[in-house]
PDB file of C-alpha atoms and ligand atoms in Angstrom:
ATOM      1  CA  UNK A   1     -22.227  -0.996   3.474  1.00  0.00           C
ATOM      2  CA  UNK A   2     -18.395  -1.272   3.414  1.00  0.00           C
ATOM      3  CA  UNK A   3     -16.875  -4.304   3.816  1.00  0.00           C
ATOM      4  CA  UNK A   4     -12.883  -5.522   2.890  1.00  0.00           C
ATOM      5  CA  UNK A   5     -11.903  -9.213   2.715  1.00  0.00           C
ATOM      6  CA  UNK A   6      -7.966  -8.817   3.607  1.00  0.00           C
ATOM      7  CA  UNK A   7      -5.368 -10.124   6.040  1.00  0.00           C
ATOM      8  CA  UNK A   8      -4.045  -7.710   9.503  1.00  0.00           C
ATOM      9  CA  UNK A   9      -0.091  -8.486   7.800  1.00  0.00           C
ATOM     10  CA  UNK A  10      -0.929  -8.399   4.057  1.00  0.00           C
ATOM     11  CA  UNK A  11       0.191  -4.339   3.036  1.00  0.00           C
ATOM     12  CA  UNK A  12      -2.136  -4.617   0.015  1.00  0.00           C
ATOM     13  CA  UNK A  13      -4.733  -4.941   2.515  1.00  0.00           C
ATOM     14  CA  UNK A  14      -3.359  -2.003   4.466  1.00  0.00           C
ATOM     15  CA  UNK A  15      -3.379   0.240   1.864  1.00  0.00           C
ATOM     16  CA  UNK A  16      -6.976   0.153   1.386  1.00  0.00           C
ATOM     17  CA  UNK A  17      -8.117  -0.191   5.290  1.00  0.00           C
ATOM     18  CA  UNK A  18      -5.511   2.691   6.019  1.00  0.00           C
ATOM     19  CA  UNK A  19      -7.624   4.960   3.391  1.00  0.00           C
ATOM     20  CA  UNK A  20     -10.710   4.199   4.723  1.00  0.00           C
ATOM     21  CA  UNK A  21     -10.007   4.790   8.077  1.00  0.00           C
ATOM     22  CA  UNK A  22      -7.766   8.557   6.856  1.00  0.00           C
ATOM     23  CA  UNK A  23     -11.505   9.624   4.517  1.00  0.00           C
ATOM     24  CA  UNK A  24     -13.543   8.777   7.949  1.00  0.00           C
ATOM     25  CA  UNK A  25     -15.706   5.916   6.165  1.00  0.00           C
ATOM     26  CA  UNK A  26     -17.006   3.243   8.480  1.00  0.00           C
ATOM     27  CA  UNK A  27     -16.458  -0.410   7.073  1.00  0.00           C
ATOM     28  CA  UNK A  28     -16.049  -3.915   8.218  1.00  0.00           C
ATOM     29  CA  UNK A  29     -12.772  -5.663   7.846  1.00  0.00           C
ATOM     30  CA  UNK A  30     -13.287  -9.660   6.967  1.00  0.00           C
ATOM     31  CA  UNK A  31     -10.275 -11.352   7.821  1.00  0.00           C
ATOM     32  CA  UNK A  32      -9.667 -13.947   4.889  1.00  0.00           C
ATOM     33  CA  UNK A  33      -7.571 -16.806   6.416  1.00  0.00           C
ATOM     34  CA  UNK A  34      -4.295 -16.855   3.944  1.00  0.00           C
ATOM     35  CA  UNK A  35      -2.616 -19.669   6.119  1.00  0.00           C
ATOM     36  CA  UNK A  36      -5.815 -22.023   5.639  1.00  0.00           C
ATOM     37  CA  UNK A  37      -5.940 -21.312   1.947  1.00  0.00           C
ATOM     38  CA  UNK A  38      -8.966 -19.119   2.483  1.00  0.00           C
ATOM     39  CA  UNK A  39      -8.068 -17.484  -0.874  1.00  0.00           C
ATOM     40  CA  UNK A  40      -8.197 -20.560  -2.851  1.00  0.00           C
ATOM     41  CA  UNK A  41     -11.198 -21.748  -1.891  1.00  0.00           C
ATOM     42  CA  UNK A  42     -14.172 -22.178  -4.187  1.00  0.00           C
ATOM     43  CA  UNK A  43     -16.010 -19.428  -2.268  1.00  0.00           C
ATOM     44  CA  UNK A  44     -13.264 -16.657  -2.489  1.00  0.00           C
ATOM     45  CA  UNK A  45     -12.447 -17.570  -5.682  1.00  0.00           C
ATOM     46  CA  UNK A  46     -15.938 -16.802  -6.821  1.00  0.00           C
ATOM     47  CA  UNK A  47     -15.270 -13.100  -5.175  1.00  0.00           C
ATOM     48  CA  UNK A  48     -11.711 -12.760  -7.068  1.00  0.00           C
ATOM     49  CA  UNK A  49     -10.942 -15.089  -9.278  1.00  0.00           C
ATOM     50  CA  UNK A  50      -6.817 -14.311  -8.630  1.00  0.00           C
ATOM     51  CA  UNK A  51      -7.611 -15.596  -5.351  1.00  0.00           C
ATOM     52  CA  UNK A  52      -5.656 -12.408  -3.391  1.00  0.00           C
ATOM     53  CA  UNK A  53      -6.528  -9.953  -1.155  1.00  0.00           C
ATOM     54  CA  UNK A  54      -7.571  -7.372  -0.305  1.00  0.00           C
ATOM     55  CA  UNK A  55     -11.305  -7.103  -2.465  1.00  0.00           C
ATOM     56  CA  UNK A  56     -13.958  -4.382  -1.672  1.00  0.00           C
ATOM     57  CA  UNK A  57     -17.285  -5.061  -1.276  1.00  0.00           C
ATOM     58  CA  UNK A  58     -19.359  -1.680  -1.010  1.00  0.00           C
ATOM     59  CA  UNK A  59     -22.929  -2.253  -1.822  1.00  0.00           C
ATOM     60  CA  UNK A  60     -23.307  -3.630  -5.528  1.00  0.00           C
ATOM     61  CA  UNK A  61     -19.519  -3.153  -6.450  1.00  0.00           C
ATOM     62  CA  UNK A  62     -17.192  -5.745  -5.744  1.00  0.00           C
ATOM     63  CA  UNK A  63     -13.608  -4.589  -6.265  1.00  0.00           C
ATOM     64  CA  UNK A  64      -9.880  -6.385  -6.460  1.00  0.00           C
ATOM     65  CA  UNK A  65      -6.836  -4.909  -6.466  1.00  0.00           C
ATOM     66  CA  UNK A  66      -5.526  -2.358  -3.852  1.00  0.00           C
ATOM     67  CA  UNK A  67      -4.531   0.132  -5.944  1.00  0.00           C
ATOM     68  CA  UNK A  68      -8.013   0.283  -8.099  1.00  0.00           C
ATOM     69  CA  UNK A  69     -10.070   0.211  -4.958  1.00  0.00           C
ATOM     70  CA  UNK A  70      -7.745   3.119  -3.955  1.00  0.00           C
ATOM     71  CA  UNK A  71      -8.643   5.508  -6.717  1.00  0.00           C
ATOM     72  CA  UNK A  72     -12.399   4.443  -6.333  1.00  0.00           C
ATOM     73  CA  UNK A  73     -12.465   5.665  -2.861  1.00  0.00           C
ATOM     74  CA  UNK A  74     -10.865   8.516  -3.487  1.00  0.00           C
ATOM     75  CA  UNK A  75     -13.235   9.118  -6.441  1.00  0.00           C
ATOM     76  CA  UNK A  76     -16.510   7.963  -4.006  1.00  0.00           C
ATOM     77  CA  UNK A  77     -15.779   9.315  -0.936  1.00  0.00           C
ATOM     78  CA  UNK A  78     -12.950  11.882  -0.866  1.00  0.00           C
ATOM     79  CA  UNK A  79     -15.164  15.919  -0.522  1.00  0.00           C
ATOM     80  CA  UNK A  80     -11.567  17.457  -0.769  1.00  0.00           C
ATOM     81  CA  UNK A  81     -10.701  16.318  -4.110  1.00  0.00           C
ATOM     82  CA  UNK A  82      -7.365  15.981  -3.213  1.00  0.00           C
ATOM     83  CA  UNK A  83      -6.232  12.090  -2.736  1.00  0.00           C
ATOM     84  CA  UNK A  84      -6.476  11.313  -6.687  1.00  0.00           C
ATOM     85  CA  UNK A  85      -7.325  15.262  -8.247  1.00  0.00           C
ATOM     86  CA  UNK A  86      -8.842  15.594 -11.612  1.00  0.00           C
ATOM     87  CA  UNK A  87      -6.151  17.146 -13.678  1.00  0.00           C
ATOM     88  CA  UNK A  88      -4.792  14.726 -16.278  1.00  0.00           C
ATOM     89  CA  UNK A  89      -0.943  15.885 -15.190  1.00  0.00           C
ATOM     90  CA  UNK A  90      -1.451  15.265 -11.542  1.00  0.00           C
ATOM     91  CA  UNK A  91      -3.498  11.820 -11.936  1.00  0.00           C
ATOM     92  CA  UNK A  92      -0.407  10.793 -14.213  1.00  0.00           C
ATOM     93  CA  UNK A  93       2.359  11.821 -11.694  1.00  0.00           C
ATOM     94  CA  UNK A  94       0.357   9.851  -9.308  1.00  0.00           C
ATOM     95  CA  UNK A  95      -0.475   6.962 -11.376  1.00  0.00           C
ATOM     96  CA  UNK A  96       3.490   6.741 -11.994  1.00  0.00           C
ATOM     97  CA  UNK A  97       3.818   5.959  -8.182  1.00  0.00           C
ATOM     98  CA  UNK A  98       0.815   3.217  -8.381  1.00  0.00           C
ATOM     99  CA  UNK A  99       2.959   1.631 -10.520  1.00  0.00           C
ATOM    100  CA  UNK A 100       6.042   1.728  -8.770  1.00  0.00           C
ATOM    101  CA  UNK A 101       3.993   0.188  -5.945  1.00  0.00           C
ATOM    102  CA  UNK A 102       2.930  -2.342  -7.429  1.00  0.00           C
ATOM    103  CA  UNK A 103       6.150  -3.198  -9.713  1.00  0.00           C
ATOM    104  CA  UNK A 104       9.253  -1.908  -7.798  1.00  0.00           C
ATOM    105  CA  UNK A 105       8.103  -2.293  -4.237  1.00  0.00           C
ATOM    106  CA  UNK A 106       6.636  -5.629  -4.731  1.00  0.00           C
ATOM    107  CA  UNK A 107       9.981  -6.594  -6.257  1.00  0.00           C
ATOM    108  CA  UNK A 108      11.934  -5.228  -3.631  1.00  0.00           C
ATOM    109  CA  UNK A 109      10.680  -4.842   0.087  1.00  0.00           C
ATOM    110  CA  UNK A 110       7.798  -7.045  -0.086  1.00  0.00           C
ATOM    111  CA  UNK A 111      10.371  -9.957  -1.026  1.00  0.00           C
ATOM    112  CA  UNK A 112      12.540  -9.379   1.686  1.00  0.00           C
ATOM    113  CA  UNK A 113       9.398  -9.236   4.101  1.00  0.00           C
ATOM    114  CA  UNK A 114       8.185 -12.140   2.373  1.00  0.00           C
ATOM    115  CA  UNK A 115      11.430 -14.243   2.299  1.00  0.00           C
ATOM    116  CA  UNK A 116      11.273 -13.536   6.368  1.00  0.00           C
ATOM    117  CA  UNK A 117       7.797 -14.387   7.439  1.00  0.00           C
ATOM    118  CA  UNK A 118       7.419 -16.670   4.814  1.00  0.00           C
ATOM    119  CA  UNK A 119      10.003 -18.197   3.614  1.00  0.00           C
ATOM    120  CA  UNK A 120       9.162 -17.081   0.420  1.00  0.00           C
ATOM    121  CA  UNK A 121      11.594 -18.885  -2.090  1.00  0.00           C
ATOM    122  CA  UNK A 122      13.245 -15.783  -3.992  1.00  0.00           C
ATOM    123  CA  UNK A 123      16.704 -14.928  -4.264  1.00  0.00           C
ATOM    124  CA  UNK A 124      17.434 -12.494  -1.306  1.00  0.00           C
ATOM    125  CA  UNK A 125      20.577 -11.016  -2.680  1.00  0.00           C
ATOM    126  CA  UNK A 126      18.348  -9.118  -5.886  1.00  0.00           C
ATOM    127  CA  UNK A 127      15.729  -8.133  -3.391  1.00  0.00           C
ATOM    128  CA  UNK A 128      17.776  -6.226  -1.337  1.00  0.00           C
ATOM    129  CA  UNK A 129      19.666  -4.878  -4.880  1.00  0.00           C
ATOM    130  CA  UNK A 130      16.386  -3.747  -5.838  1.00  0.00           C
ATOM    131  CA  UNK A 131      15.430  -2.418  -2.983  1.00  0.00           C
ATOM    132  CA  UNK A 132      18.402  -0.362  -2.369  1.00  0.00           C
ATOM    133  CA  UNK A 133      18.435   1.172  -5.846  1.00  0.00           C
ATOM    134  CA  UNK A 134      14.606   1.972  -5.593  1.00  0.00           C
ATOM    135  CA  UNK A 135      15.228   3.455  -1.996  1.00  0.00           C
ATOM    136  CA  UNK A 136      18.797   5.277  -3.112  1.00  0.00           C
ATOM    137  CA  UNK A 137      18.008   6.522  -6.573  1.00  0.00           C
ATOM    138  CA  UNK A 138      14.098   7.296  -6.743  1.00  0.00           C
ATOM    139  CA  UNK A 139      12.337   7.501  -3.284  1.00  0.00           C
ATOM    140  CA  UNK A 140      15.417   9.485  -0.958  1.00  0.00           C
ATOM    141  CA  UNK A 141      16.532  11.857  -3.790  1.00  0.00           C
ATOM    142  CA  UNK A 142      12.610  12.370  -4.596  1.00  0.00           C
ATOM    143  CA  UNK A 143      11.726  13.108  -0.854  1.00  0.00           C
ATOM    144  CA  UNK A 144      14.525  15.146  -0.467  1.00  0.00           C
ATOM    145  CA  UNK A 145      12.994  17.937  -2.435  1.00  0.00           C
ATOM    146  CA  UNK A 146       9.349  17.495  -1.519  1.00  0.00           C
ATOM    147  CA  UNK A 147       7.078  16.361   1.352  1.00  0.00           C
ATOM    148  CA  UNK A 148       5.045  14.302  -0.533  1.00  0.00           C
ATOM    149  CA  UNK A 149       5.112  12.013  -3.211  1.00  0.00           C
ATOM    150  CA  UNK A 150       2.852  14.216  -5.291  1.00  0.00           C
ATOM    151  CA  UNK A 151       1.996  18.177  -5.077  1.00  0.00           C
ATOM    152  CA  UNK A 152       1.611  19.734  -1.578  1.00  0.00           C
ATOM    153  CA  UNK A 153      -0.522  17.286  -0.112  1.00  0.00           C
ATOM    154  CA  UNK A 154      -1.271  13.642   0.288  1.00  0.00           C
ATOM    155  CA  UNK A 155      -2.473  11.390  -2.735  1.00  0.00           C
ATOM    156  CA  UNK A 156      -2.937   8.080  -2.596  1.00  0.00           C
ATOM    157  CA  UNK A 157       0.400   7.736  -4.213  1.00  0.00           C
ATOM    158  CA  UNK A 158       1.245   7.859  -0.657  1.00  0.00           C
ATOM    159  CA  UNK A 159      -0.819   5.577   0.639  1.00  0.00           C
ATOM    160  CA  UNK A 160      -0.053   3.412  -2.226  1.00  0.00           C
ATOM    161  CA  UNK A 161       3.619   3.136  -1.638  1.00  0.00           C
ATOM    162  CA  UNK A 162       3.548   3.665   2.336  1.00  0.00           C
ATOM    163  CA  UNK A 163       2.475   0.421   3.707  1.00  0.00           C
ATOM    164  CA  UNK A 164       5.276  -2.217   2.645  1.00  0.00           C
ATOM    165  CA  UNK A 165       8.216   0.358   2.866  1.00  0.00           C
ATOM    166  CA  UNK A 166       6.690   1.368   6.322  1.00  0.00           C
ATOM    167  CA  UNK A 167       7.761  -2.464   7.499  1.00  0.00           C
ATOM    168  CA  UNK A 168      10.771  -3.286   5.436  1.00  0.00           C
ATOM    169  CA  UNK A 169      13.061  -3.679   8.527  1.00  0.00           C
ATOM    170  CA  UNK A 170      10.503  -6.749   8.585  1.00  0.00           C
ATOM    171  CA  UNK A 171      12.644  -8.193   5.656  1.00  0.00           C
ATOM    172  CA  UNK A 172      15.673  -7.510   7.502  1.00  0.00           C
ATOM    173  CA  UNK A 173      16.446  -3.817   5.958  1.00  0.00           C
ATOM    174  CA  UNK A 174      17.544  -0.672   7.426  1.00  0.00           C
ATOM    175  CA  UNK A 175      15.958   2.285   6.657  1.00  0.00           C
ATOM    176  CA  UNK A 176      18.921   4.372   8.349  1.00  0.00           C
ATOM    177  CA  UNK A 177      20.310   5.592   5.268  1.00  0.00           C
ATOM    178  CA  UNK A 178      17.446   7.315   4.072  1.00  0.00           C
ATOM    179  CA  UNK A 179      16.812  10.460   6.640  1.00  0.00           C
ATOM    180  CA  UNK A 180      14.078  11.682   4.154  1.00  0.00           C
ATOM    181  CA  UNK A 181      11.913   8.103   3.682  1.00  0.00           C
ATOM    182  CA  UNK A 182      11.876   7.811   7.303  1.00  0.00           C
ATOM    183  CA  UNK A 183      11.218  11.835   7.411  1.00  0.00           C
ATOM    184  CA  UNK A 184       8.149  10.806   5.104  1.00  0.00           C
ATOM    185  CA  UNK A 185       6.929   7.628   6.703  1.00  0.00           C
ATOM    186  CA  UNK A 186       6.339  10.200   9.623  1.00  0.00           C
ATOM    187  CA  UNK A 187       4.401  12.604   7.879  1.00  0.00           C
ATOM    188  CA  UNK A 188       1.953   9.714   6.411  1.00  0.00           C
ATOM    189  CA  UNK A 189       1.234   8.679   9.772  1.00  0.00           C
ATOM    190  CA  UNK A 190       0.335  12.115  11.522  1.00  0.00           C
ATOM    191  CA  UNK A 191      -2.173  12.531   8.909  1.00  0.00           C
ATOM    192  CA  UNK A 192      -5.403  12.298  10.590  1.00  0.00           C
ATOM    193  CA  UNK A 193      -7.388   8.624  10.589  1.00  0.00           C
ATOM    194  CA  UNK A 194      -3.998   7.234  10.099  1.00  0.00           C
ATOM    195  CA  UNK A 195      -4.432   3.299  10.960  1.00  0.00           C
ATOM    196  CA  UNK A 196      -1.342   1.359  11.614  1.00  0.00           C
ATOM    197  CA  UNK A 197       0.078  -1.530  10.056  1.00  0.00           C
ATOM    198  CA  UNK A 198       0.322  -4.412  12.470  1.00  0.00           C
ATOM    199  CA  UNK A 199       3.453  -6.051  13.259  1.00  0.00           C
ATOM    200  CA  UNK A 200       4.536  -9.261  12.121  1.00  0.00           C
ATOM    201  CA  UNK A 201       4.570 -11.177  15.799  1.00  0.00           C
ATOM    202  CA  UNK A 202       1.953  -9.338  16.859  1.00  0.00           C
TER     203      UNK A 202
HETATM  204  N1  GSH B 301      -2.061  -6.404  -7.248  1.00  0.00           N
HETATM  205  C1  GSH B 301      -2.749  -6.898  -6.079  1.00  0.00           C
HETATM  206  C2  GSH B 301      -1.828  -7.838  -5.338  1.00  0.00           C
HETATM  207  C3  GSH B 301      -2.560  -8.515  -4.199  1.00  0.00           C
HETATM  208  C4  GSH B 301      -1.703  -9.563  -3.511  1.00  0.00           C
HETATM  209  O1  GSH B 301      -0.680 -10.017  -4.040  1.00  0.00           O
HETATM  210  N2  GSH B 301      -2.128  -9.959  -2.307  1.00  0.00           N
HETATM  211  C5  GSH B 301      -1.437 -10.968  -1.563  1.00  0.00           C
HETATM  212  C6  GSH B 301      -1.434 -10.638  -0.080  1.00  0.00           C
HETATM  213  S1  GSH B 301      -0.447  -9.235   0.277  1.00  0.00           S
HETATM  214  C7  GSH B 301      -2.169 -12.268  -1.739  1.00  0.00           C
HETATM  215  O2  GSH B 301      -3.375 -12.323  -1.620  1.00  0.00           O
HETATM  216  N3  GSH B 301      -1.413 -13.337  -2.013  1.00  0.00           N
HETATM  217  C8  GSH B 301      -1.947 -14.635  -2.150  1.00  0.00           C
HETATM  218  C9  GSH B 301      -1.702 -15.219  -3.494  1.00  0.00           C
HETATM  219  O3  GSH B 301      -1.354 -14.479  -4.430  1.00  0.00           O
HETATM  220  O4  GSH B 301      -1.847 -16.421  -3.601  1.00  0.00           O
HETATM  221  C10 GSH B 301      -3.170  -5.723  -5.202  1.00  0.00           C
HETATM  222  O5  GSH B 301      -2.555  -4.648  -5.294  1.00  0.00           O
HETATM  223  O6  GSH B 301      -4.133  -5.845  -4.450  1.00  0.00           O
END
């Protein structure tokens, strides 16, 4: 039995309930109440002790960090062998792109989401810096040339990166100037099993 602790706005959640939903595995989503505290409470805490979301439970293994419960998916439950292939070159490339989206996306587009909905105090003026040299000098010029981040099909460097770019116009962003992010945004969601991101105001 599947089941992930996360939050319906949180993209690190998405990440990991969009992947389940793509490889066709049934699981329960626990909504952990970030606006109570939920994720500081003694309880939680005992289930990740970084008191964050989103954390897998799936039978014995409890798992944090979206990213890590990414490749163990892909490594449990993917028959194609395709979202996180065993070739050391190819599981680098991707791995490069876990990193960005956890570094470089967090740094950029979820701050400016996060300065929105949350009044997160951070300066708003680097975010959008950051975010426009991530956008204009890796991910267009990158997605220009290929349709995915990775090899001809989708890894979970996609999935990975998709969720929080998919909603920067959240953090008051235009994605306008970059034909071939939007261009990829839309092939990530016609991929079948594709589950949304919700809105913020939803
Ligand atoms: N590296 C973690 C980051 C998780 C994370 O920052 N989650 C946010 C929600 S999107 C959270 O729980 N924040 C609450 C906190 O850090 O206090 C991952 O990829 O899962």
């Amino acid at each position: 039995m599947i089941t992930l602790y996360g939050h319906p706005i949180s993209g690190n959640s998405h990440r990991v309930a969009n992947f389940l939903s793509i490889l066709g595995v049934e699981f329960s989503e626990r909504l952990v109440d970030l606006a109570e505290g939920e994720h500081k409470s003694a309880e939680y805490l005992a289930i990740n002790p970084l008191g964050q979301v989103p954390v897998l439970s799936h039978d014995s293994v409890t798992l944090r960090d979206s990213t890590a419960i990414l490749i163990y998916l892909a490594r449990t439950f993917d028959k194609t062998n395709t979202w996180w292939p065993e070739d050391a070159l190819t599981q680098a490339k991707i791995q490069q792109w876990l990193s960005v989206a956890v570094h470089e996306v967090m740094n950029g587009p979820f701050v400016l989401r996060a300065i929105q909905l949350f009044g997160m105090p951070a300066d708003e003026a680097q975010a959008r810096e950051k975010t426009e040299k991530l956008f204009g000098e890796l991910f267009e010029p990158h997605l220009k040339e290929t349709k995915w981040l990775v090899g001809e099909t989708p890894s979970i460097a996609d999935i990975a990166c998709y969720s929080y770019i998919a909603r920067v116009n959240e953090g008051n962003f235009s994605l306008d100037a970059y034909p071939a992010i939007q261009q990829w945004l839309r092939n990530i969601e016609a991929i079948e099993g594709f589950k949304p991101m919700m809105h913020a105001g939803n």
